[in-house]
Amino acid sequence: NAGVTQTPKFQVLKTGQSMTLQCAQDMNHNSMYWYRQDPGMGLRLIYYSASEGTTDKGEVPNGYNVSRLNKREFSLRLESAAPSQTSVYFCASSDRTEKLFFGSGTQLSVL
Amino acid sequence: KNQVEQSPQSLIILEGKNCTLQCNYTVSPFSNLRWYKQDTGRGPVSLTIMTFSENTKSNGRYTATLDADTKQSSLHITASQLSDSASYICVVTYGNNRLAFGKGNQVVVIP
């Protein structure tokens, strides 16, 4: 029972570099999410996908793109990383009651 | 203004003592309220869900209450243990399955 799996766990980038955060869930959930968590700010929604083939912007989408590759996988891409994107990123999926199941997070530092 | 306010922001308690965390929300129409526990370096995990008709629900040493009229919830931790040291996040589901997050209560239990 893996639940939600995120990779990588840690990443350091230089300003302007690009990278993709990978996320996969094995619970057959329709909805998947990407959040960022910053000290004193709580969890903020970047993008979400209500079902395979659909994606929508959340509260803080600027500088990010997403792909819902299939029902299991939802990736987050930073095309040109900026120091303001230094954060901890969480992928999550939800069941029909909107209960969220989170991955273990990716700690990203942009220098 | 944040739609979900949690207090206190942080607290330190002695092992074995009780504590109560507060969550006030303004969003509507209300669907349900969940408390999540987030251990350091991990993703949040759901502790309990409160629906409109429920006043109290327990999960082991955790007891959640809900007053939907005043839009307030509390999470009571009984006989705290070192493993209760974590951030506790209040999440309200409202409207068309939208989620509003509190910033969390940081609890530190000391021996």
CSV table of N, CA, C and O in Angstrom, one decimal, chain B:
chain,number,residue,atom,x,y,z
B,1,LYS,N,-8.2,38.3,4.2
B,1,LYS,CA,-8.3,37.6,5.5
B,1,LYS,C,-8.4,36.1,5.3
B,1,LYS,O,-9.1,35.7,4.4
B,2,ASN,N,-7.7,35.4,6.1
B,2,ASN,CA,-7.7,34.0,6.0
B,2,ASN,C,-9.1,33.5,6.4
B,2,ASN,O,-9.7,33.9,7.4
B,3,GLN,N,-9.6,32.5,5.7
B,3,GLN,CA,-10.9,32.0,5.9
B,3,GLN,C,-11.0,31.0,7.0
B,3,GLN,O,-12.0,30.6,7.5
B,4,VAL,N,-9.8,30.4,7.4
B,4,VAL,CA,-9.7,29.5,8.5
B,4,VAL,C,-8.6,30.0,9.4
B,4,VAL,O,-7.5,30.1,9.0
B,5,GLU,N,-9.0,30.3,10.7
B,5,GLU,CA,-8.0,30.8,11.6
B,5,GLU,C,-7.8,29.8,12.7
B,5,GLU,O,-8.8,29.3,13.3
B,6,GLN,N,-6.6,29.5,13.0
B,6,GLN,CA,-6.3,28.5,14.1
B,6,GLN,C,-5.5,29.2,15.2
B,6,GLN,O,-4.7,30.1,15.0
B,7,SER,N,-5.8,28.8,16.4
B,7,SER,CA,-5.1,29.4,17.6
B,7,SER,C,-5.0,28.3,18.7
B,7,SER,O,-5.8,27.4,18.7
B,8,PRO,N,-3.9,28.3,19.5
B,8,PRO,CA,-2.8,29.2,19.4
B,8,PRO,C,-1.9,28.8,18.2
B,8,PRO,O,-2.0,27.7,17.7
B,9,GLN,N,-1.1,29.7,17.7
B,9,GLN,CA,-0.2,29.4,16.6
B,9,GLN,C,0.8,28.3,17.1
B,9,GLN,O,1.1,27.4,16.3
B,10,SER,N,1.3,28.4,18.3
B,10,SER,CA,2.2,27.3,18.8
B,10,SER,C,2.0,27.2,20.3
B,10,SER,O,1.6,28.2,21.0
B,11,LEU,N,2.3,26.0,20.9
B,11,LEU,CA,2.2,25.9,22.3
B,11,LEU,C,3.2,24.7,22.7
B,11,LEU,O,3.4,23.8,21.9
B,12,ILE,N,3.7,24.8,23.9
B,12,ILE,CA,4.5,23.8,24.5
B,12,ILE,C,3.8,23.3,25.7
B,12,ILE,O,3.3,24.0,26.6
B,13,ILE,N,3.7,21.9,25.8
B,13,ILE,CA,3.0,21.3,26.9
B,13,ILE,C,3.9,20.2,27.5
B,13,ILE,O,4.7,19.6,26.8
B,14,LEU,N,3.7,19.9,28.8
B,14,LEU,CA,4.4,18.8,29.4
B,14,LEU,C,3.7,17.5,29.1
B,14,LEU,O,2.5,17.4,29.0
B,15,GLU,N,4.5,16.5,28.9
B,15,GLU,CA,4.0,15.2,28.7
B,15,GLU,C,3.0,14.8,29.7
B,15,GLU,O,3.2,15.0,30.9
B,16,GLY,N,1.9,14.2,29.3
B,16,GLY,CA,0.9,13.8,30.2
B,16,GLY,C,-0.2,14.8,30.4
B,16,GLY,O,-1.3,14.5,30.9
B,17,LYS,N,0.0,16.0,30.0
B,17,LYS,CA,-1.0,17.1,30.2
B,17,LYS,C,-1.9,17.1,28.9
B,17,LYS,O,-1.6,16.5,27.9
B,18,ASN,N,-3.0,17.8,29.1
B,18,ASN,CA,-4.0,17.9,28.0
B,18,ASN,C,-3.8,19.3,27.4
B,18,ASN,O,-3.3,20.2,28.0
B,19,CYS,N,-4.3,19.4,26.1
B,19,CYS,CA,-4.4,20.7,25.5
B,19,CYS,C,-5.5,20.7,24.5
B,19,CYS,O,-6.0,19.7,24.1
B,20,THR,N,-5.9,22.0,24.1
B,20,THR,CA,-7.0,22.2,23.2
B,20,THR,C,-6.6,23.2,22.2
B,20,THR,O,-6.1,24.2,22.5
B,21,LEU,N,-6.8,22.8,20.9
B,21,LEU,CA,-6.5,23.6,19.8
B,21,LEU,C,-7.8,24.2,19.2
B,21,LEU,O,-8.8,23.4,19.1
B,22,GLN,N,-7.8,25.4,18.7
B,22,GLN,CA,-9.0,26.0,18.2
B,22,GLN,C,-8.9,26.3,16.7
B,22,GLN,O,-7.9,26.6,16.1
B,23,CYS,N,-10.1,26.2,16.0
B,23,CYS,CA,-10.2,26.5,14.6
B,23,CYS,C,-11.5,27.2,14.4
B,23,CYS,O,-12.6,26.7,14.7
B,24,ASN,N,-11.4,28.4,13.9
B,24,ASN,CA,-12.6,29.2,13.5
B,24,ASN,C,-12.6,29.4,12.0
B,24,ASN,O,-11.6,29.7,11.4
B,25,TYR,N,-13.8,29.3,11.4
B,25,TYR,CA,-13.8,29.4,9.9
B,25,TYR,C,-15.0,30.4,9.5
B,25,TYR,O,-15.9,30.6,10.3
B,26,THR,N,-14.9,30.9,8.3
B,26,THR,CA,-15.9,31.8,7.8
B,26,THR,C,-16.5,31.3,6.5
B,26,THR,O,-17.5,31.9,6.1
B,27,VAL,N,-16.0,30.3,5.9
B,27,VAL,CA,-16.5,29.8,4.6
B,27,VAL,C,-17.8,29.2,4.7
B,27,VAL,O,-18.2,28.7,5.8
B,28,SER,N,-18.6,29.2,3.6
B,28,SER,CA,-19.9,28.6,3.5
B,28,SER,C,-20.2,28.4,2.1
B,28,SER,O,-19.6,29.0,1.2
B,29,PRO,N,-21.1,27.5,1.7
B,29,PRO,CA,-21.8,26.6,2.7
B,29,PRO,C,-20.9,25.5,3.1
B,29,PRO,O,-20.1,24.9,2.4
B,30,PHE,N,-21.0,25.1,4.4
B,30,PHE,CA,-20.2,24.2,5.0
B,30,PHE,C,-20.5,22.8,4.6
B,30,PHE,O,-21.7,22.4,4.5
B,31,SER,N,-19.5,22.0,4.4
B,31,SER,CA,-19.7,20.5,4.1
B,31,SER,C,-19.1,19.7,5.2
B,31,SER,O,-19.8,18.8,5.7
B,32,ASN,N,-17.8,19.8,5.5
B,32,ASN,CA,-17.2,19.1,6.6
B,32,ASN,C,-15.9,19.7,7.0
B,32,ASN,O,-15.4,20.7,6.3
B,33,LEU,N,-15.4,19.3,8.1
B,33,LEU,CA,-14.2,19.9,8.7
B,33,LEU,C,-13.3,18.7,9.1
B,33,LEU,O,-13.8,17.8,9.8
B,34,ARG,N,-12.1,18.8,8.7
B,34,ARG,CA,-11.1,17.7,9.0
B,34,ARG,C,-9.9,18.3,9.8
B,34,ARG,O,-9.5,19.5,9.6
B,35,TRP,N,-9.4,17.5,10.7
B,35,TRP,CA,-8.2,17.8,11.4
B,35,TRP,C,-7.1,16.9,10.9
B,35,TRP,O,-7.3,15.7,10.8
B,36,TYR,N,-6.0,17.5,10.5
B,36,TYR,CA,-4.8,16.7,10.0
B,36,TYR,C,-3.7,16.9,11.0
B,36,TYR,O,-3.5,18.0,11.5
B,37,LYS,N,-2.9,15.8,11.1
B,37,LYS,CA,-1.7,15.9,11.9
B,37,LYS,C,-0.5,15.8,11.0
B,37,LYS,O,-0.4,14.9,10.1
B,38,GLN,N,0.5,16.7,11.1
B,38,GLN,CA,1.6,16.7,10.3
B,38,GLN,C,2.9,16.6,11.1
B,38,GLN,O,3.3,17.6,11.8
B,39,ASP,N,3.5,15.4,11.1
B,39,ASP,CA,4.8,15.3,11.8
B,39,ASP,C,5.9,16.0,11.0
B,39,ASP,O,5.8,16.1,9.7
B,40,THR,N,6.9,16.4,11.6
B,40,THR,CA,8.0,17.1,11.0
B,40,THR,C,8.6,16.2,9.8
B,40,THR,O,8.9,15.1,10.0
B,41,GLY,N,8.7,16.8,8.7
B,41,GLY,CA,9.3,16.2,7.5
B,41,GLY,C,8.3,15.2,6.8
B,41,GLY,O,8.8,14.4,5.9
B,42,ARG,N,7.1,15.2,7.2
B,42,ARG,CA,6.1,14.3,6.6
B,42,ARG,C,4.9,15.0,6.0
B,42,ARG,O,4.7,16.2,6.3
B,43,GLY,N,4.1,14.3,5.3
B,43,GLY,CA,2.9,14.9,4.8
B,43,GLY,C,1.8,14.8,5.8
B,43,GLY,O,1.8,14.0,6.7
B,44,PRO,N,0.8,15.7,5.8
B,44,PRO,CA,-0.3,15.6,6.8
B,44,PRO,C,-1.1,14.3,6.6
B,44,PRO,O,-1.2,13.8,5.5
B,45,VAL,N,-1.6,13.9,7.7
B,45,VAL,CA,-2.5,12.7,7.8
B,45,VAL,C,-3.8,13.0,8.5
B,45,VAL,O,-3.8,13.7,9.5
B,46,SER,N,-4.9,12.6,7.9
B,46,SER,CA,-6.2,12.9,8.5
B,46,SER,C,-6.4,12.2,9.8
B,46,SER,O,-6.1,11.0,10.0
B,47,LEU,N,-6.9,13.0,10.8
B,47,LEU,CA,-7.2,12.5,12.2
B,47,LEU,C,-8.7,12.2,12.3
B,47,LEU,O,-9.1,11.2,12.9
B,48,THR,N,-9.5,13.1,11.9
B,48,THR,CA,-10.9,13.0,12.1
B,48,THR,C,-11.6,13.9,11.1
B,48,THR,O,-11.1,14.9,10.7
B,49,ILE,N,-12.9,13.6,10.9
B,49,ILE,CA,-13.8,14.4,10.1
B,49,ILE,C,-15.0,14.7,10.9
B,49,ILE,O,-15.5,13.9,11.6
B,50,MET,N,-15.5,16.0,10.7
B,50,MET,CA,-16.7,16.4,11.4
B,50,MET,C,-17.7,16.9,10.3
B,50,MET,O,-17.3,17.8,9.5
B,51,THR,N,-18.9,16.3,10.3
B,51,THR,CA,-19.9,16.8,9.4
B,51,THR,C,-20.9,17.7,10.2
B,51,THR,O,-20.8,17.8,11.4
B,52,PHE,N,-21.8,18.3,9.5
B,52,PHE,CA,-22.7,19.3,10.0
B,52,PHE,C,-23.4,18.8,11.3
B,52,PHE,O,-23.7,19.5,12.2
B,53,SER,N,-23.8,17.6,11.2
B,53,SER,CA,-24.7,17.0,12.3
B,53,SER,C,-23.9,16.5,13.5
B,53,SER,O,-24.5,16.0,14.5
B,54,GLU,N,-22.6,16.5,13.4
B,54,GLU,CA,-21.8,15.9,14.5
B,54,GLU,C,-21.3,17.0,15.4
B,54,GLU,O,-20.7,18.0,14.9
B,55,ASN,N,-21.4,16.7,16.7
B,55,ASN,CA,-20.8,17.7,17.7
B,55,ASN,C,-19.5,17.3,18.2
B,55,ASN,O,-18.6,18.1,18.5
B,56,THR,N,-19.3,15.9,18.4
B,56,THR,CA,-18.1,15.4,19.0
B,56,THR,C,-17.7,14.1,18.3
B,56,THR,O,-18.6,13.3,18.0
B,57,LYS,N,-16.4,14.0,18.1
B,57,LYS,CA,-15.9,12.7,17.6
B,57,LYS,C,-14.5,12.4,18.1
B,57,LYS,O,-13.7,13.3,18.2
B,58,SER,N,-14.3,11.2,18.5
B,58,SER,CA,-13.0,10.8,19.1
B,58,SER,C,-12.2,9.9,18.3
B,58,SER,O,-12.8,9.0,17.6
B,59,ASN,N,-10.9,10.0,18.3
B,59,ASN,CA,-10.0,9.1,17.7
B,59,ASN,C,-8.9,8.8,18.7
B,59,ASN,O,-7.9,9.6,18.7
B,60,GLY,N,-9.0,7.8,19.5
B,60,GLY,CA,-8.0,7.6,20.5
B,60,GLY,C,-8.0,8.7,21.5
B,60,GLY,O,-9.0,9.1,22.1
B,61,ARG,N,-6.8,9.3,21.7
B,61,ARG,CA,-6.7,10.4,22.7
B,61,ARG,C,-7.1,11.8,22.0
B,61,ARG,O,-6.9,12.8,22.7
B,62,TYR,N,-7.5,11.8,20.8
B,62,TYR,CA,-7.9,13.0,20.1
B,62,TYR,C,-9.4,13.1,20.1
B,62,TYR,O,-10.1,12.1,19.7
B,63,THR,N,-9.9,14.2,20.5
B,63,THR,CA,-11.4,14.5,20.5
B,63,THR,C,-11.6,15.8,19.8
B,63,THR,O,-11.1,16.8,20.2
B,64,ALA,N,-12.4,15.7,18.7
B,64,ALA,CA,-12.7,16.9,18.0
B,64,ALA,C,-14.2,17.3,18.3
B,64,ALA,O,-15.0,16.5,18.5
B,65,THR,N,-14.4,18.6,18.3
B,65,THR,CA,-15.8,19.1,18.5
B,65,THR,C,-16.1,20.1,17.4
B,65,THR,O,-15.2,20.7,16.8
B,66,LEU,N,-17.4,20.3,17.1
B,66,LEU,CA,-17.8,21.2,16.1
B,66,LEU,C,-19.1,21.9,16.5
B,66,LEU,O,-20.0,21.3,17.0
B,67,ASP,N,-19.0,23.2,16.4
B,67,ASP,CA,-20.2,24.0,16.6
B,67,ASP,C,-20.5,24.7,15.2
B,67,ASP,O,-19.8,25.8,15.0
B,68,ALA,N,-21.3,24.2,14.4
B,68,ALA,CA,-21.6,24.7,13.1
B,68,ALA,C,-22.3,26.1,13.1
B,68,ALA,O,-22.2,26.9,12.2
B,69,ASP,N,-23.0,26.3,14.2
B,69,ASP,CA,-23.7,27.6,14.3
B,69,ASP,C,-22.7,28.8,14.5
B,69,ASP,O,-22.8,29.8,13.9
B,70,THR,N,-21.7,28.6,15.3
B,70,THR,CA,-20.7,29.6,15.6
B,70,THR,C,-19.5,29.4,14.7
B,70,THR,O,-18.5,30.2,14.7
B,71,LYS,N,-19.5,28.4,13.9
B,71,LYS,CA,-18.4,28.1,12.9
B,71,LYS,C,-17.0,27.9,13.7
B,71,LYS,O,-16.0,28.6,13.3
B,72,GLN,N,-17.1,27.1,14.7
B,72,GLN,CA,-15.9,26.8,15.5
B,72,GLN,C,-15.7,25.3,15.7
B,72,GLN,O,-16.7,24.6,15.9
B,73,SER,N,-14.4,24.9,15.7
B,73,SER,CA,-14.1,23.5,16.0
B,73,SER,C,-12.9,23.5,17.0
B,73,SER,O,-12.1,24.5,17.0
B,74,SER,N,-12.8,22.5,17.7
B,74,SER,CA,-11.6,22.3,18.6
B,74,SER,C,-11.1,20.9,18.5
B,74,SER,O,-11.9,20.0,18.2
B,75,LEU,N,-9.8,20.8,18.8
B,75,LEU,CA,-9.2,19.4,18.9
B,75,LEU,C,-8.6,19.4,20.2
B,75,LEU,O,-7.7,20.1,20.6
B,76,HIS,N,-9.0,18.4,21.0
B,76,HIS,CA,-8.5,18.2,22.4
B,76,HIS,C,-7.6,17.0,22.4
B,76,HIS,O,-8.0,15.9,21.9
B,77,ILE,N,-6.4,17.2,22.9
B,77,ILE,CA,-5.5,16.0,23.1
B,77,ILE,C,-5.4,15.7,24.6
B,77,ILE,O,-5.1,16.6,25.4
B,78,THR,N,-5.7,14.5,24.9
B,78,THR,CA,-5.7,14.0,26.3
B,78,THR,C,-4.4,13.3,26.6
B,78,THR,O,-3.9,12.5,25.8
B,79,ALA,N,-3.9,13.5,27.8
B,79,ALA,CA,-2.7,12.8,28.2
B,79,ALA,C,-1.6,12.8,27.2
B,79,ALA,O,-1.2,11.7,26.7
B,80,SER,N,-1.1,13.9,26.8
B,80,SER,CA,-0.2,14.1,25.7
B,80,SER,C,1.0,13.2,25.8
B,80,SER,O,1.5,12.9,26.9
B,81,GLN,N,1.5,12.8,24.6
B,81,GLN,CA,2.7,12.0,24.5
B,81,GLN,C,3.7,12.7,23.6
B,81,GLN,O,3.3,13.6,22.9
B,82,LEU,N,5.0,12.3,23.7
B,82,LEU,CA,6.0,12.9,22.9
B,82,LEU,C,5.7,12.8,21.5
B,82,LEU,O,6.0,13.8,20.7
B,83,SER,N,5.0,11.8,21.1
B,83,SER,CA,4.7,11.6,19.6
B,83,SER,C,3.6,12.5,19.2
B,83,SER,O,3.3,12.6,18.0
B,84,ASP,N,3.0,13.2,20.1
B,84,ASP,CA,1.9,14.2,19.7
B,84,ASP,C,2.6,15.5,19.2
B,84,ASP,O,1.9,16.4,18.7
B,85,SER,N,3.9,15.6,19.4
B,85,SER,CA,4.6,16.8,18.8
B,85,SER,C,4.4,16.9,17.3
B,85,SER,O,4.9,15.9,16.6
B,86,ALA,N,3.7,17.9,16.8
B,86,ALA,CA,3.4,18.0,15.4
B,86,ALA,C,2.7,19.3,15.1
B,86,ALA,O,2.4,20.0,16.0
B,87,SER,N,2.4,19.5,13.9
B,87,SER,CA,1.5,20.6,13.5
B,87,SER,C,0.1,20.0,13.2
B,87,SER,O,0.0,19.0,12.6
B,88,TYR,N,-0.9,20.7,13.7
B,88,TYR,CA,-2.3,20.2,13.5
B,88,TYR,C,-3.0,21.2,12.6
B,88,TYR,O,-3.1,22.4,13.0
B,89,ILE,N,-3.5,20.7,11.5
B,89,ILE,CA,-4.0,21.6,10.5
B,89,ILE,C,-5.5,21.4,10.4
B,89,ILE,O,-6.0,20.2,10.2
B,90,CYS,N,-6.3,22.4,10.4
B,90,CYS,CA,-7.8,22.4,10.2
B,90,CYS,C,-8.1,22.7,8.8
B,90,CYS,O,-7.6,23.7,8.2
B,91,VAL,N,-8.9,21.9,8.2
B,91,VAL,CA,-9.3,22.0,6.7
B,91,VAL,C,-10.8,21.9,6.6
B,91,VAL,O,-11.4,20.9,7.0
B,92,VAL,N,-11.4,23.0,6.0
B,92,VAL,CA,-12.8,23.0,5.9
B,92,VAL,C,-13.2,22.8,4.4
B,92,VAL,O,-12.6,23.4,3.5
B,93,THR,N,-14.1,21.8,4.2
B,93,THR,CA,-14.7,21.6,2.8
B,93,THR,C,-15.9,22.4,2.7
B,93,THR,O,-16.8,22.3,3.6
B,94,TYR,N,-16.1,23.2,1.7
B,94,TYR,CA,-17.2,24.1,1.5
B,94,TYR,C,-17.6,24.2,0.0
B,94,TYR,O,-16.8,23.9,-0.8
B,95,GLY,N,-18.8,24.7,-0.2
B,95,GLY,CA,-19.2,25.0,-1.6
B,95,GLY,C,-19.1,23.7,-2.5
B,95,GLY,O,-19.4,22.6,-2.1
B,96,ASN,N,-18.6,23.9,-3.7
B,96,ASN,CA,-18.5,22.8,-4.6
B,96,ASN,C,-17.1,22.1,-4.4
B,96,ASN,O,-16.2,22.1,-5.2
B,97,ASN,N,-17.1,21.4,-3.2
B,97,ASN,CA,-15.9,20.6,-2.8
B,97,ASN,C,-14.6,21.4,-2.8
B,97,ASN,O,-13.5,21.0,-3.2
B,98,ARG,N,-14.7,22.7,-2.4
B,98,ARG,CA,-13.5,23.5,-2.2
B,98,ARG,C,-13.0,23.3,-0.8
B,98,ARG,O,-13.7,23.0,0.1
B,99,LEU,N,-11.7,23.5,-0.7
B,99,LEU,CA,-11.0,23.3,0.6
B,99,LEU,C,-10.4,24.6,1.0
B,99,LEU,O,-9.7,25.3,0.2
B,100,ALA,N,-10.5,24.9,2.3
B,100,ALA,CA,-9.9,26.1,2.9
B,100,ALA,C,-9.0,25.6,4.1
B,100,ALA,O,-9.5,24.8,4.9
B,101,PHE,N,-7.7,26.0,4.1
B,101,PHE,CA,-6.8,25.5,5.1
B,101,PHE,C,-6.4,26.5,6.1
B,101,PHE,O,-6.3,27.7,5.8
B,102,GLY,N,-6.3,26.1,7.4
B,102,GLY,CA,-5.7,26.9,8.4
B,102,GLY,C,-4.2,26.7,8.3
B,102,GLY,O,-3.7,25.9,7.6
B,103,LYS,N,-3.5,27.6,9.0
B,103,LYS,CA,-2.0,27.6,9.0
B,103,LYS,C,-1.4,26.6,9.9
B,103,LYS,O,-0.2,26.4,9.9
B,104,GLY,N,-2.3,26.1,10.8
B,104,GLY,CA,-1.8,25.0,11.7
B,104,GLY,C,-1.5,25.5,13.1
B,104,GLY,O,-1.2,26.7,13.3
B,105,ASN,N,-1.6,24.6,14.0
B,105,ASN,CA,-1.2,24.8,15.4
B,105,ASN,C,0.1,23.9,15.6
B,105,ASN,O,0.0,22.7,15.5
B,106,GLN,N,1.1,24.5,16.0
B,106,GLN,CA,2.4,23.8,16.3
B,106,GLN,C,2.4,23.4,17.7
B,106,GLN,O,2.4,24.2,18.6
B,107,VAL,N,2.4,22.1,18.0
B,107,VAL,CA,2.4,21.6,19.4
B,107,VAL,C,3.8,20.9,19.6
B,107,VAL,O,4.2,20.1,18.8
B,108,VAL,N,4.4,21.3,20.7
B,108,VAL,CA,5.6,20.6,21.2
B,108,VAL,C,5.4,20.0,22.6
B,108,VAL,O,5.0,20.8,23.5
B,109,VAL,N,5.6,18.8,22.7
B,109,VAL,CA,5.4,18.1,24.0
B,109,VAL,C,6.8,17.8,24.6
B,109,VAL,O,7.6,17.2,23.9
B,110,ILE,N,7.0,18.2,25.8
B,110,ILE,CA,8.3,18.1,26.4
B,110,ILE,C,8.2,17.1,27.6
B,110,ILE,O,7.2,17.1,28.3
B,111,PRO,N,9.3,16.3,27.8
B,111,PRO,CA,9.2,15.4,28.9
B,111,PRO,C,9.3,16.0,30.3
B,111,PRO,O,9.7,17.2,30.4
